[in-house]
């Protein structure tokens, strides 16, 4: 049996102790790595911002109602403007349309050429017999000059304010009939039956026509685009019938 001399045996023992010390004192990072099972990774989840859902849903609008819609007052007190009788509701609607239009024609004043509660025979098909019906001049005051550039903006303003409104051109209704805008206040409780028919009847505004009845050869397409619907009209039961 081979025997080591004392010096060699001592050296070997020291080397064995050093080797065992190295194996038993792995760095901390290596210990952590070896303690994680193979094939798994530790991840940290970042929570979603708490306001994300609110930000997304806040952009949804509940109605496409035009911004200038304004429900008229239910006031049927009668008043006289430019020699014609209309009710307070119609006057308030005309005043709102005047503000939206902003032109030189004073549609809640001198430009009224026929009011409501007026019988002018067959010329207006009975639409002016009750409330809510008005005819408006499109001529520059004191002249026979037609303000053509004002016609479409004015009709749009009237419709936004709650009227069914159309241009009646010169000679369109009868020989030498004057050029004017004919308007019916939507939802007026005192409308005549023919006026209501111009809103929802077979040739009516909400069907995309110009209100002239079958007895006149209608229906004729609306030359000013389709109806404008505000929520207060929908609440009264009106809808796009095209």
C-alpha positions as a printed Julia matrix, in Angstrom:
242×3 Matrix{Float64}:
    0.0    0.0     0.0
    1.31   3.36   -1.08
    1.82   5.75    1.78
    2.08   9.48    1.36
    4.63  11.3     3.22
    3.33  13.82    5.75
    4.01  16.92    3.62
    2.21  15.52    0.55
   -0.74  14.29    2.6
   -1.18  17.7     4.17
   -1.14  19.44    0.82
   -3.76  17.09   -0.61
   -6.06  17.68    2.4
   -5.84  21.43    1.98
   -6.71  21.18   -1.75
   -9.75  18.99   -0.89
  -11.01  21.59    1.63
  -10.6   24.43   -0.89
  -12.51  22.48   -3.56
  -15.42  21.74   -1.2
  -15.55  25.4    -0.17
  -15.85  26.53   -3.78
  -18.7   24.1    -4.48
  -20.6   25.16   -1.33
  -20.34  28.92   -1.85
  -21.91  29.6    -5.25
  -22.61  33.27   -5.98
  -26.09  34.44   -4.95
  -27.15  35.08   -8.53
  -26.3   31.59   -9.59
  -28.26  30.13   -6.67
  -31.31  32.13   -7.68
  -31.01  30.93  -11.26
  -30.74  27.3   -10.29
  -33.82  27.57   -8.03
  -36.15  28.46  -10.96
  -37.58  25.39  -12.76
  -36.43  24.94  -16.33
  -38.86  26.35  -18.95
  -40.57  28.96  -16.68
  -39.98  32.68  -16.6
  -40.97  35.22  -13.97
  -42.82  38.22  -15.44
  -44.26  41.37  -13.87
  -47.71  42.56  -15.13
  -48.34  46.27  -15.46
  -51.96  47.17  -14.55
  -54.06  49.0   -17.2
  -54.62  52.7   -16.6
  -57.9   53.01  -14.66
  -59.23  55.77  -16.97
  -58.78  53.88  -20.26
  -62.37  52.63  -20.52
  -63.86  55.99  -19.57
  -61.76  57.74  -22.22
  -62.96  55.41  -24.97
  -66.67  55.53  -24.1
  -66.81  59.28  -23.58
  -66.43  59.88  -27.34
  -69.72  58.13  -28.18
  -72.58  60.57  -28.86
  -76.19  59.63  -28.22
  -77.83  61.75  -30.91
  -76.88  63.32  -34.24
  -79.06  66.37  -33.52
  -77.86  69.56  -35.22
  -76.24  72.01  -32.81
  -78.65  74.89  -33.6
  -81.85  72.99  -32.79
  -83.96  74.88  -30.28
  -87.37  73.81  -29.05
  -89.91  76.63  -29.5
  -92.12  77.82  -26.64
  -95.69  76.5   -26.54
  -97.17  80.01  -26.5
 -100.1   80.6   -28.84
 -100.78  84.19  -27.92
 -101.59  86.02  -31.13
  -99.77  89.14  -32.2
  -99.67  91.33  -35.27
  -96.44  91.77  -37.27
  -96.3   93.95  -40.4
 -100.1   93.87  -40.56
 -100.34  90.06  -40.34
 -101.41  87.83  -37.47
  -99.15  85.04  -36.2
  -98.82  83.38  -32.81
  -95.99  83.85  -30.32
  -94.6   80.37  -31.04
  -94.21  81.18  -34.74
  -92.66  84.54  -33.94
  -90.09  82.92  -31.62
  -89.17  80.44  -34.37
  -88.81  83.24  -36.92
  -86.59  85.17  -34.5
  -84.35  82.11  -34.02
  -84.16  81.68  -37.8
  -83.29  85.36  -38.17
  -80.34  84.9   -35.81
  -79.13  81.82  -37.7
  -79.56  83.52  -41.09
  -77.97  86.86  -40.16
  -78.79  88.5   -43.5
  -80.51  91.71  -44.48
  -84.04  90.33  -44.82
  -86.02  90.87  -41.62
  -88.05  87.67  -41.57
  -89.58  88.42  -38.16
  -90.62  91.88  -39.35
  -91.21  93.62  -42.67
  -90.42  90.51  -44.78
  -93.62  88.77  -43.63
  -95.99  89.04  -46.62
  -98.73  86.68  -45.36
  -99.37  85.43  -41.88
 -101.52  82.8   -40.22
 -105.28  82.62  -39.52
 -105.89  84.09  -42.97
 -108.14  82.92  -45.79
 -106.78  83.81  -49.21
 -108.89  81.27  -51.06
 -107.37  78.52  -53.17
 -104.07  80.34  -53.67
 -102.44  78.7   -50.64
 -104.53  75.5   -50.59
 -105.89  76.43  -47.14
 -102.5   76.23  -45.44
 -102.82  79.72  -43.91
 -106.24  79.13  -42.35
 -104.71  78.04  -39.03
 -101.56  78.85  -37.09
  -97.9   78.35  -37.98
  -98.03  79.37  -41.67
  -96.11  82.37  -43.06
  -94.95  83.69  -46.42
  -91.69  85.64  -46.54
  -90.35  88.06  -49.12
  -86.95  87.45  -50.72
  -86.83  90.93  -52.3
  -84.52  93.68  -51.09
  -86.65  96.12  -49.13
  -88.29  98.76  -51.31
  -87.1   97.15  -54.56
  -87.89  94.25  -56.88
  -84.38  92.82  -56.56
  -84.38  89.16  -55.62
  -81.63  88.34  -53.1
  -80.78  85.02  -54.74
  -77.66  84.47  -52.65
  -79.79  84.66  -49.5
  -82.4   82.09  -50.51
  -80.62  78.86  -49.59
  -79.05  80.18  -46.34
  -82.47  81.52  -45.32
  -84.3   78.27  -46.07
  -81.67  76.32  -44.15
  -82.04  78.67  -41.17
  -85.84  78.34  -41.25
  -85.62  74.55  -41.33
  -83.12  74.53  -38.49
  -85.53  76.7   -36.48
  -88.34  74.19  -37.04
  -90.1   75.18  -40.26
  -90.82  73.21  -43.4
  -89.8   75.9   -45.88
  -89.6   76.1   -49.67
  -89.06  78.78  -52.3
  -92.12  79.48  -54.45
  -90.8   81.02  -57.63
  -92.46  83.74  -59.69
  -95.58  82.4   -61.44
  -95.2   78.92  -59.88
  -98.55  78.87  -58.07
 -100.68  80.89  -60.5
 -100.18  83.5   -63.18
  -97.92  86.27  -61.87
  -97.77  84.82  -58.33
  -94.95  86.59  -56.48
  -91.68  84.92  -55.61
  -91.5   84.15  -51.88
  -90.65  81.55  -49.25
  -93.56  79.53  -47.88
  -93.02  78.14  -44.37
  -95.02  75.88  -42.03
  -94.13  75.7   -38.33
  -93.64  72.05  -37.4
  -95.65  70.93  -34.38
  -97.9   73.98  -34.18
 -101.06  72.85  -32.37
 -103.19  75.22  -34.46
 -102.08  74.11  -37.93
 -104.83  73.74  -40.51
 -105.33  70.27  -41.98
 -103.78  71.3   -45.35
 -100.75  72.74  -43.51
 -100.25  69.49  -41.58
 -100.58  67.65  -44.88
  -97.63  69.68  -46.21
  -95.57  68.14  -43.41
  -96.52  64.45  -43.42
  -98.92  63.96  -46.33
  -98.09  62.23  -49.64
  -96.37  65.4   -50.91
  -95.04  66.46  -47.52
  -91.76  67.81  -46.24
  -90.89  64.73  -44.21
  -91.33  62.59  -47.34
  -88.83  64.66  -49.31
  -91.3   66.74  -51.34
  -92.13  70.43  -51.65
  -95.62  70.36  -50.17
  -97.57  71.09  -53.37
 -100.45  68.6   -53.4
 -101.62  66.09  -56.0
 -104.39  68.49  -57.03
 -101.65  70.81  -58.2
  -99.81  68.04  -60.06
  -97.54  67.0   -57.18
  -95.71  65.56  -55.5
  -92.6   67.43  -56.6
  -89.1   66.77  -55.22
  -87.8   69.12  -52.54
  -85.28  71.38  -54.28
  -83.57  72.27  -50.99
  -82.56  68.83  -49.71
  -84.22  66.62  -47.15
  -85.87  67.5   -43.86
  -83.93  68.55  -40.77
  -84.95  66.62  -37.66
  -84.45  67.93  -34.13
  -85.12  65.87  -31.03
  -88.13  67.98  -30.06
  -89.71  67.12  -33.43
  -89.08  63.4   -32.85
  -90.65  63.75  -29.4
  -93.79  65.11  -31.11
  -93.93  62.05  -33.36
  -92.33  63.4   -36.53
  -89.79  61.33  -38.43
  -88.0   61.07  -41.76
  -90.59  59.35  -43.98
  -88.55  59.13  -47.18
